Amino acid sequence: GAVVSQHPSWVICKSGTSVKIECRSLDFQATTMFWYRQFPKQSLMLMATSNEGSKATYEQGVEKDKFLINHASLTLSTLTVTSAHPEDSSFYICSARTPGNTIYFGEGSWLTVV
Amino acid sequence: GESVGLHLPTLSVQEGDNSIINCAYSNSASDYFIWYKQESGKGPQFIIDIRSNMDKRQGQRVTVLLNKTVKHLSLQIAATQPGDSAVYFCAENTSGTYKYIFGTGTRLKVLA
């Protein structure tokens, strides 16, 4: 079964609203989680590294104020897309690192902004 | 900047044949590589990994080859099956960062 769970699996929101995506590690504590976005027929692009109890580290070109990341506990990281626009529509995937340094990916969350 | 790229965007193979998916990487500091399989609408699944101190690693029906001289990585799938149809990504990592840079992906189509 899945060891990293994302919720929701898919979401539709109106332009200008905010939407939150959760990433949970089910069987382990993850001090580090990663958020990726993937456009159709393209590769995964790392957006940010989420560290429990500290600020996320964003990749170059990713807007911190638009993609808010919170890693409040060792099993949960959230990505909030603020003031969403149609161009934010994408497949968002998280991954989590186990204490033994294995990386597990979530099943992804489809976001459609209308 | 540094990047990982793939030579073939789509690969079609007959069921039962062997598949070879290639990947070129450019960051000479990368010392850990992973092949992932991604089915439509799902997250990546780990297939096999290899460290830079190795040039070959075998798993069940899969083999990864690493050529550091030319910075080339390949994934070989033996006796390809319909269930192998997916997009395959190589990803590279540099020790201590746990950040993975993904290649552009190759779609594998298995023909019956």
PDB file of C-alpha atoms in Angstrom:
ATOM      1  CA  GLY A   1       0.000   0.000   0.000  1.00  0.00           C
ATOM      2  CA  ALA A   2       0.895   3.642  -0.350  1.00  0.00           C
ATOM      3  CA  VAL A   3       3.291   5.001   2.220  1.00  0.00           C
ATOM      4  CA  VAL A   4       2.835   8.598   1.096  1.00  0.00           C
ATOM      5  CA  SER A   5      -0.686   9.864   0.697  1.00  0.00           C
ATOM      6  CA  GLN A   6      -1.837  13.011  -1.054  1.00  0.00           C
ATOM      7  CA  HIS A   7      -5.211  14.662  -0.640  1.00  0.00           C
ATOM      8  CA  PRO A   8      -7.174  15.569  -2.580  1.00  0.00           C
ATOM      9  CA  SER A   9      -6.424  13.400  -5.607  1.00  0.00           C
ATOM     10  CA  TRP A  10      -8.061  15.972  -7.803  1.00  0.00           C
ATOM     11  CA  VAL A  11      -9.572  19.384  -7.224  1.00  0.00           C
ATOM     12  CA  ILE A  12     -11.274  22.019  -9.309  1.00  0.00           C
ATOM     13  CA  CYS A  13     -11.248  25.580  -8.065  1.00  0.00           C
ATOM     14  CA  LYS A  14     -12.292  28.966  -9.353  1.00  0.00           C
ATOM     15  CA  SER A  15      -9.735  31.459 -10.558  1.00  0.00           C
ATOM     16  CA  GLY A  16      -8.639  33.755  -7.734  1.00  0.00           C
ATOM     17  CA  THR A  17      -9.302  31.300  -4.932  1.00  0.00           C
ATOM     18  CA  SER A  18      -6.751  29.334  -2.914  1.00  0.00           C
ATOM     19  CA  VAL A  19      -6.465  25.593  -2.689  1.00  0.00           C
ATOM     20  CA  LYS A  20      -4.563  23.393  -0.261  1.00  0.00           C
ATOM     21  CA  ILE A  21      -2.985  20.031  -1.041  1.00  0.00           C
ATOM     22  CA  GLU A  22      -1.844  17.723   1.735  1.00  0.00           C
ATOM     23  CA  CYS A  23       1.021  15.257   1.716  1.00  0.00           C
ATOM     24  CA  ARG A  24       1.184  12.700   4.506  1.00  0.00           C
ATOM     25  CA  SER A  25       3.731  10.040   5.319  1.00  0.00           C
ATOM     26  CA  LEU A  26       1.727   7.109   6.619  1.00  0.00           C
ATOM     27  CA  ASP A  27       4.267   4.724   8.125  1.00  0.00           C
ATOM     28  CA  PHE A  28       7.217   6.910   8.947  1.00  0.00           C
ATOM     29  CA  GLN A  29       8.299  10.311  10.106  1.00  0.00           C
ATOM     30  CA  ALA A  30       9.527  12.510   7.311  1.00  0.00           C
ATOM     31  CA  THR A  31      11.757  15.390   8.275  1.00  0.00           C
ATOM     32  CA  THR A  32      11.990  16.343   4.633  1.00  0.00           C
ATOM     33  CA  MET A  33       9.336  16.383   1.951  1.00  0.00           C
ATOM     34  CA  PHE A  34       9.541  17.653  -1.600  1.00  0.00           C
ATOM     35  CA  TRP A  35       6.950  19.212  -3.869  1.00  0.00           C
ATOM     36  CA  TYR A  36       6.972  18.809  -7.636  1.00  0.00           C
ATOM     37  CA  ARG A  37       4.705  19.967 -10.399  1.00  0.00           C
ATOM     38  CA  GLN A  38       4.243  18.202 -13.672  1.00  0.00           C
ATOM     39  CA  PHE A  39       2.565  19.550 -16.784  1.00  0.00           C
ATOM     40  CA  PRO A  40       1.025  17.069 -19.245  1.00  0.00           C
ATOM     41  CA  LYS A  41       3.607  15.061 -21.151  1.00  0.00           C
ATOM     42  CA  GLN A  42       6.426  16.778 -19.316  1.00  0.00           C
ATOM     43  CA  SER A  43       8.815  15.840 -16.580  1.00  0.00           C
ATOM     44  CA  LEU A  44       8.603  16.522 -12.868  1.00  0.00           C
ATOM     45  CA  MET A  45       9.986  19.872 -11.819  1.00  0.00           C
ATOM     46  CA  LEU A  46      11.053  20.358  -8.239  1.00  0.00           C
ATOM     47  CA  MET A  47       9.302  23.332  -6.677  1.00  0.00           C
ATOM     48  CA  ALA A  48      10.525  23.303  -3.114  1.00  0.00           C
ATOM     49  CA  THR A  49      11.997  21.313  -0.267  1.00  0.00           C
ATOM     50  CA  SER A  50       9.850  21.253   2.843  1.00  0.00           C
ATOM     51  CA  ASN A  51      11.640  20.862   6.175  1.00  0.00           C
ATOM     52  CA  GLU A  52       9.736  20.087   9.350  1.00  0.00           C
ATOM     53  CA  GLY A  53       9.722  23.045  11.690  1.00  0.00           C
ATOM     54  CA  SER A  54      11.464  25.452   9.364  1.00  0.00           C
ATOM     55  CA  LYS A  55      10.840  27.440   6.232  1.00  0.00           C
ATOM     56  CA  ALA A  56      10.687  25.703   2.907  1.00  0.00           C
ATOM     57  CA  THR A  57      13.507  26.083   0.417  1.00  0.00           C
ATOM     58  CA  TYR A  58      12.193  27.110  -2.976  1.00  0.00           C
ATOM     59  CA  GLU A  59      13.774  26.401  -6.328  1.00  0.00           C
ATOM     60  CA  GLN A  60      14.711  29.267  -8.572  1.00  0.00           C
ATOM     61  CA  GLY A  61      11.723  30.752 -10.342  1.00  0.00           C
ATOM     62  CA  VAL A  62       9.108  29.413  -7.919  1.00  0.00           C
ATOM     63  CA  GLU A  63       7.084  32.148  -6.229  1.00  0.00           C
ATOM     64  CA  LYS A  64       7.146  31.714  -2.474  1.00  0.00           C
ATOM     65  CA  ASP A  65       4.091  33.864  -1.895  1.00  0.00           C
ATOM     66  CA  LYS A  66       2.063  31.980  -4.444  1.00  0.00           C
ATOM     67  CA  PHE A  67       2.979  28.459  -3.407  1.00  0.00           C
ATOM     68  CA  LEU A  68       2.869  28.406   0.374  1.00  0.00           C
ATOM     69  CA  ILE A  69       4.409  25.355   1.989  1.00  0.00           C
ATOM     70  CA  ASN A  70       3.931  24.366   5.597  1.00  0.00           C
ATOM     71  CA  HIS A  71       5.536  21.355   7.258  1.00  0.00           C
ATOM     72  CA  ALA A  72       3.980  21.552  10.682  1.00  0.00           C
ATOM     73  CA  SER A  73       4.543  17.965  11.746  1.00  0.00           C
ATOM     74  CA  LEU A  74       6.785  15.034  10.913  1.00  0.00           C
ATOM     75  CA  THR A  75       4.038  13.394   8.895  1.00  0.00           C
ATOM     76  CA  LEU A  76       2.344  16.286   7.131  1.00  0.00           C
ATOM     77  CA  SER A  77       3.331  18.927   4.608  1.00  0.00           C
ATOM     78  CA  THR A  78       0.839  21.161   2.847  1.00  0.00           C
ATOM     79  CA  LEU A  79       1.068  23.118  -0.377  1.00  0.00           C
ATOM     80  CA  THR A  80      -1.327  26.031  -0.775  1.00  0.00           C
ATOM     81  CA  VAL A  81      -1.735  27.564  -4.188  1.00  0.00           C
ATOM     82  CA  THR A  82      -2.872  31.101  -3.503  1.00  0.00           C
ATOM     83  CA  SER A  83      -4.932  33.210  -5.895  1.00  0.00           C
ATOM     84  CA  ALA A  84      -4.946  30.349  -8.356  1.00  0.00           C
ATOM     85  CA  HIS A  85      -5.089  31.016 -12.075  1.00  0.00           C
ATOM     86  CA  PRO A  86      -5.682  28.657 -15.004  1.00  0.00           C
ATOM     87  CA  GLU A  87      -1.945  28.483 -15.686  1.00  0.00           C
ATOM     88  CA  ASP A  88      -1.506  26.927 -12.245  1.00  0.00           C
ATOM     89  CA  SER A  89      -3.479  23.907 -13.415  1.00  0.00           C
ATOM     90  CA  SER A  90      -1.095  21.006 -13.148  1.00  0.00           C
ATOM     91  CA  PHE A  91      -0.317  17.689 -11.506  1.00  0.00           C
ATOM     92  CA  TYR A  92       1.307  18.290  -8.132  1.00  0.00           C
ATOM     93  CA  ILE A  93       3.349  15.480  -6.609  1.00  0.00           C
ATOM     94  CA  CYS A  94       5.027  15.245  -3.245  1.00  0.00           C
ATOM     95  CA  SER A  95       7.731  12.925  -2.022  1.00  0.00           C
ATOM     96  CA  ALA A  96       8.945  12.184   1.474  1.00  0.00           C
ATOM     97  CA  ARG A  97      12.286  11.049   2.808  1.00  0.00           C
ATOM     98  CA  THR A  98      12.389   8.299   5.413  1.00  0.00           C
ATOM     99  CA  PRO A  99      14.878   8.335   8.302  1.00  0.00           C
ATOM    100  CA  GLY A 100      16.783   5.741   6.285  1.00  0.00           C
ATOM    101  CA  ASN A 101      16.967   8.184   3.349  1.00  0.00           C
ATOM    102  CA  THR A 102      14.604   6.334   1.050  1.00  0.00           C
ATOM    103  CA  ILE A 103      12.358   8.549  -1.034  1.00  0.00           C
ATOM    104  CA  TYR A 104       8.712   7.667  -1.580  1.00  0.00           C
ATOM    105  CA  PHE A 105       6.385   9.530  -3.904  1.00  0.00           C
ATOM    106  CA  GLY A 106       2.733  10.279  -3.424  1.00  0.00           C
ATOM    107  CA  GLU A 107       0.124   9.498  -6.049  1.00  0.00           C
ATOM    108  CA  GLY A 108      -0.208  13.134  -7.053  1.00  0.00           C
ATOM    109  CA  SER A 109      -2.969  15.710  -7.011  1.00  0.00           C
ATOM    110  CA  TRP A 110      -4.602  17.086 -10.121  1.00  0.00           C
ATOM    111  CA  LEU A 111      -5.440  20.769  -9.890  1.00  0.00           C
ATOM    112  CA  THR A 112      -7.714  22.401 -12.433  1.00  0.00           C
ATOM    113  CA  VAL A 113      -8.367  26.116 -12.158  1.00  0.00           C
ATOM    114  CA  VAL A 114     -11.400  27.357 -14.054  1.00  0.00           C
TER     115      VAL A 114
ATOM    116  CA  GLY B   1      22.115  24.934 -16.144  1.00  0.00           C
ATOM    117  CA  GLU B   2      22.694  21.309 -15.345  1.00  0.00           C
ATOM    118  CA  SER B   3      20.082  18.973 -16.704  1.00  0.00           C
ATOM    119  CA  VAL B   4      19.248  15.406 -17.375  1.00  0.00           C
ATOM    120  CA  GLY B   5      17.914  14.565 -20.813  1.00  0.00           C
ATOM    121  CA  LEU B   6      16.680  11.578 -22.714  1.00  0.00           C
ATOM    122  CA  HIS B   7      17.401  10.688 -26.314  1.00  0.00           C
ATOM    123  CA  LEU B   8      14.062   9.138 -27.298  1.00  0.00           C
ATOM    124  CA  PRO B   9      10.679  10.555 -26.396  1.00  0.00           C
ATOM    125  CA  THR B  10       8.763   7.425 -27.464  1.00  0.00           C
ATOM    126  CA  LEU B  11       9.848   3.826 -27.732  1.00  0.00           C
ATOM    127  CA  SER B  12       7.640   1.118 -29.202  1.00  0.00           C
ATOM    128  CA  VAL B  13       8.579  -2.527 -28.699  1.00  0.00           C
ATOM    129  CA  GLN B  14       6.953  -5.843 -29.375  1.00  0.00           C
ATOM    130  CA  GLU B  15       5.737  -7.806 -26.401  1.00  0.00           C
ATOM    131  CA  GLY B  16       8.431 -10.223 -25.349  1.00  0.00           C
ATOM    132  CA  ASP B  17      11.278  -8.200 -26.805  1.00  0.00           C
ATOM    133  CA  ASN B  18      13.859  -6.387 -24.723  1.00  0.00           C
ATOM    134  CA  SER B  19      13.604  -2.618 -24.239  1.00  0.00           C
ATOM    135  CA  ILE B  20      16.433  -0.163 -23.804  1.00  0.00           C
ATOM    136  CA  ILE B  21      15.729   3.333 -22.566  1.00  0.00           C
ATOM    137  CA  ASN B  22      18.565   5.837 -22.562  1.00  0.00           C
ATOM    138  CA  CYS B  23      19.369   8.906 -20.532  1.00  0.00           C
ATOM    139  CA  ALA B  24      22.165  11.466 -20.670  1.00  0.00           C
ATOM    140  CA  TYR B  25      23.130  13.519 -17.657  1.00  0.00           C
ATOM    141  CA  SER B  26      25.352  16.546 -17.515  1.00  0.00           C
ATOM    142  CA  ASN B  27      26.142  17.075 -13.843  1.00  0.00           C
ATOM    143  CA  SER B  28      29.447  15.346 -13.218  1.00  0.00           C
ATOM    144  CA  ALA B  29      28.893  15.732  -9.470  1.00  0.00           C
ATOM    145  CA  SER B  30      25.823  13.468  -9.529  1.00  0.00           C
ATOM    146  CA  ASP B  31      26.610  10.216  -7.788  1.00  0.00           C
ATOM    147  CA  TYR B  32      23.266   8.510  -7.443  1.00  0.00           C
ATOM    148  CA  PHE B  33      20.757   7.697 -10.135  1.00  0.00           C
ATOM    149  CA  ILE B  34      17.268   6.258 -10.112  1.00  0.00           C
ATOM    150  CA  TRP B  35      14.913   5.039 -12.777  1.00  0.00           C
ATOM    151  CA  TYR B  36      11.232   5.690 -12.180  1.00  0.00           C
ATOM    152  CA  LYS B  37       8.143   4.410 -13.936  1.00  0.00           C
ATOM    153  CA  GLN B  38       5.091   6.612 -14.130  1.00  0.00           C
ATOM    154  CA  GLU B  39       1.718   5.368 -15.258  1.00  0.00           C
ATOM    155  CA  SER B  40      -0.873   7.813 -16.492  1.00  0.00           C
ATOM    156  CA  GLY B  41      -2.247   9.997 -13.713  1.00  0.00           C
ATOM    157  CA  LYS B  42      -0.105   8.448 -11.004  1.00  0.00           C
ATOM    158  CA  GLY B  43       3.008   9.307  -9.094  1.00  0.00           C
ATOM    159  CA  PRO B  44       6.447   7.900  -9.997  1.00  0.00           C
ATOM    160  CA  GLN B  45       7.309   4.376  -8.916  1.00  0.00           C
ATOM    161  CA  PHE B  46      10.849   3.367  -8.064  1.00  0.00           C
ATOM    162  CA  ILE B  47      12.309   0.766 -10.400  1.00  0.00           C
ATOM    163  CA  ILE B  48      16.016   0.525  -9.752  1.00  0.00           C
ATOM    164  CA  ASP B  49      18.895   2.671  -8.611  1.00  0.00           C
ATOM    165  CA  ILE B  50      22.648   2.766  -9.055  1.00  0.00           C
ATOM    166  CA  ARG B  51      25.490   4.590  -7.394  1.00  0.00           C
ATOM    167  CA  SER B  52      28.366   6.132  -9.264  1.00  0.00           C
ATOM    168  CA  ASN B  53      30.839   3.558  -7.916  1.00  0.00           C
ATOM    169  CA  MET B  54      29.042   0.899  -9.953  1.00  0.00           C
ATOM    170  CA  ASP B  55      28.562   0.470 -13.685  1.00  0.00           C
ATOM    171  CA  LYS B  56      25.844  -2.150 -13.673  1.00  0.00           C
ATOM    172  CA  ARG B  57      23.045  -3.246 -11.402  1.00  0.00           C
ATOM    173  CA  GLN B  58      20.439  -5.896 -11.998  1.00  0.00           C
ATOM    174  CA  GLY B  59      16.966  -6.285 -10.639  1.00  0.00           C
ATOM    175  CA  GLN B  60      14.058  -8.441 -11.580  1.00  0.00           C
ATOM    176  CA  ARG B  61      13.835  -8.196 -15.391  1.00  0.00           C
ATOM    177  CA  VAL B  62      15.577  -4.809 -15.282  1.00  0.00           C
ATOM    178  CA  THR B  63      19.193  -3.792 -15.564  1.00  0.00           C
ATOM    179  CA  VAL B  64      20.665  -0.332 -15.209  1.00  0.00           C
ATOM    180  CA  LEU B  65      23.960   0.530 -16.838  1.00  0.00           C
ATOM    181  CA  LEU B  66      26.009   3.579 -15.963  1.00  0.00           C
ATOM    182  CA  ASN B  67      28.787   4.946 -18.140  1.00  0.00           C
ATOM    183  CA  LYS B  68      30.402   7.796 -16.279  1.00  0.00           C
ATOM    184  CA  THR B  69      32.885   8.483 -19.056  1.00  0.00           C
ATOM    185  CA  VAL B  70      30.154   9.662 -21.396  1.00  0.00           C
ATOM    186  CA  LYS B  71      27.636  10.483 -18.680  1.00  0.00           C
ATOM    187  CA  HIS B  72      25.098   8.005 -19.924  1.00  0.00           C
ATOM    188  CA  LEU B  73      22.545   5.897 -18.144  1.00  0.00           C
ATOM    189  CA  SER B  74      20.359   3.183 -19.584  1.00  0.00           C
ATOM    190  CA  LEU B  75      17.513   0.996 -18.418  1.00  0.00           C
ATOM    191  CA  GLN B  76      17.109  -2.421 -19.954  1.00  0.00           C
ATOM    192  CA  ILE B  77      13.837  -4.289 -19.548  1.00  0.00           C
ATOM    193  CA  ALA B  78      13.894  -7.954 -20.462  1.00  0.00           C
ATOM    194  CA  ALA B  79      10.896  -9.669 -22.047  1.00  0.00           C
ATOM    195  CA  THR B  80       8.827  -6.511 -22.126  1.00  0.00           C
ATOM    196  CA  GLN B  81       5.229  -6.975 -21.063  1.00  0.00           C
ATOM    197  CA  PRO B  82       2.080  -4.891 -21.655  1.00  0.00           C
ATOM    198  CA  GLY B  83       2.210  -3.821 -18.029  1.00  0.00           C
ATOM    199  CA  ASP B  84       5.538  -2.152 -18.710  1.00  0.00           C
ATOM    200  CA  SER B  85       3.816   0.479 -20.848  1.00  0.00           C
ATOM    201  CA  ALA B  86       4.404   3.777 -19.083  1.00  0.00           C
ATOM    202  CA  VAL B  87       6.662   6.817 -19.065  1.00  0.00           C
ATOM    203  CA  TYR B  88      10.118   6.198 -17.700  1.00  0.00           C
ATOM    204  CA  PHE B  89      12.216   8.882 -16.078  1.00  0.00           C
ATOM    205  CA  CYS B  90      15.792   8.882 -14.989  1.00  0.00           C
ATOM    206  CA  ALA B  91      16.662  11.071 -12.037  1.00  0.00           C
ATOM    207  CA  GLU B  92      19.996  12.175 -10.707  1.00  0.00           C
ATOM    208  CA  ASN B  93      21.056  13.166  -7.246  1.00  0.00           C
ATOM    209  CA  THR B  94      24.130  14.550  -5.558  1.00  0.00           C
ATOM    210  CA  SER B  95      25.061  13.159  -2.155  1.00  0.00           C
ATOM    211  CA  GLY B  96      23.593  14.945   0.797  1.00  0.00           C
ATOM    212  CA  THR B  97      20.983  16.964  -1.032  1.00  0.00           C
ATOM    213  CA  TYR B  98      18.183  14.413  -1.499  1.00  0.00           C
ATOM    214  CA  LYS B  99      16.967  16.599  -4.347  1.00  0.00           C
ATOM    215  CA  TYR B 100      16.315  14.720  -7.525  1.00  0.00           C
ATOM    216  CA  ILE B 101      16.520  16.241 -10.978  1.00  0.00           C
ATOM    217  CA  PHE B 102      14.339  14.399 -13.433  1.00  0.00           C
ATOM    218  CA  GLY B 103      14.965  13.838 -17.108  1.00  0.00           C
ATOM    219  CA  THR B 104      12.393  14.597 -19.758  1.00  0.00           C
ATOM    220  CA  GLY B 105      10.921  11.099 -19.889  1.00  0.00           C
ATOM    221  CA  THR B 106      10.496   8.332 -22.462  1.00  0.00           C
ATOM    222  CA  ARG B 107       7.135   6.793 -23.209  1.00  0.00           C
ATOM    223  CA  LEU B 108       7.361   3.038 -23.650  1.00  0.00           C
ATOM    224  CA  LYS B 109       4.617   1.449 -25.731  1.00  0.00           C
ATOM    225  CA  VAL B 110       4.396  -2.317 -25.760  1.00  0.00           C
ATOM    226  CA  LEU B 111       2.810  -3.715 -28.891  1.00  0.00           C
ATOM    227  CA  ALA B 112       0.850  -6.952 -28.674  1.00  0.00           C
TER     228      ALA B 112
END
